[in-house]
C-alpha positions as CSV (number, residue, x, y, z in Angstrom):
1,T,16.9,3.3,9.9
2,Q,15.1,6.6,9.4
3,V,12.9,6.7,6.1
4,T,13.4,10.1,4.4
5,H,11.2,11.6,1.7
6,L,13.6,10.5,-1.0
7,S,14.4,6.9,0.2
8,S,10.9,5.8,0.6
9,P,9.9,5.9,-3.0
10,V,13.2,4.3,-4.0
11,Q,12.3,1.4,-1.4
12,V,8.8,1.1,-3.2
13,L,10.0,1.0,-6.6
14,S,12.5,-1.7,-5.6
15,G,10.0,-3.9,-4.0
16,Q,11.0,-3.1,-0.4
17,G,8.0,-1.0,0.8
18,A,6.3,-2.4,3.7
19,E,2.5,-2.3,2.7
20,R,2.6,-4.6,-0.3
21,P,4.3,-7.7,1.3
22,L,1.9,-7.2,4.3
23,Q,-1.2,-7.0,1.8
24,G,0.1,-10.1,0.0
25,L,0.0,-12.0,3.3
26,R,-3.4,-10.6,4.2
27,Q,-4.9,-11.6,0.8
28,A,-3.1,-15.2,1.0
29,A,-4.8,-15.8,4.2
30,L,-8.2,-14.7,2.9
31,A,-7.7,-16.8,-0.3
32,A,-6.8,-19.8,1.7
33,G,-10.0,-19.4,4.1
34,E,-7.6,-19.1,7.1
35,P,-8.2,-16.7,9.8
36,L,-6.1,-13.3,9.5
37,P,-3.3,-13.0,11.9
38,E,-3.9,-10.7,14.6
39,I,-1.8,-7.8,13.0
40,F,-4.4,-7.2,10.4
41,L,-7.0,-6.8,13.2
42,D,-5.2,-4.2,15.2
43,P,-6.7,-0.9,15.1
44,A,-3.2,0.6,14.5
45,Y,-2.8,-1.7,11.4
46,A,-6.3,-0.2,9.9
47,Q,-5.3,3.3,10.8
48,A,-1.9,2.9,9.0
49,T,-3.5,1.6,5.9
50,H,-6.3,3.8,5.6
51,F,-5.2,6.0,2.5
52,R,-7.6,8.7,1.9
53,L,-5.5,10.1,-1.0
54,C,-4.0,7.6,-3.3
55,T,-2.3,8.4,-6.6
56,L,-0.3,6.3,-8.9
57,Q,2.1,7.7,-11.2
58,V,2.8,6.0,-14.5
59,R,6.0,7.4,-16.5
60,S,6.8,6.8,-20.2
61,R,8.7,8.5,-22.9
62,E,5.5,10.4,-23.9
63,G,4.9,11.9,-20.6
64,S,3.5,11.0,-17.1
65,W,-0.1,10.3,-16.1
66,L,-1.6,10.1,-12.5
67,L,-4.1,7.4,-12.2
68,R,-6.1,5.9,-9.3
69,G,-9.5,5.9,-7.7
70,P,-10.4,6.1,-4.2
71,L,-9.3,2.9,-2.1
72,V,-11.4,3.9,1.0
73,P,-15.2,5.1,1.3
74,D,-14.2,8.5,2.4
75,G,-11.2,8.8,0.1
76,Y,-10.5,10.5,-3.1
């Protein structure tokens, strides 16, 4: 299905985004001391997960805040 600008945040907020489960699998392999599956060694995966700009919005009754530091050396 086509991902639209509005449906992507809804998927992420409901736990259906793609990057978090993949990151969990990657971290599980590292924690178990097992070799990483090939998908994590592919240059396309590295490019797809290289987020130069990363923000996190925290909403509350008092307002919202944007929090996050760089995730990659050339990020901000």
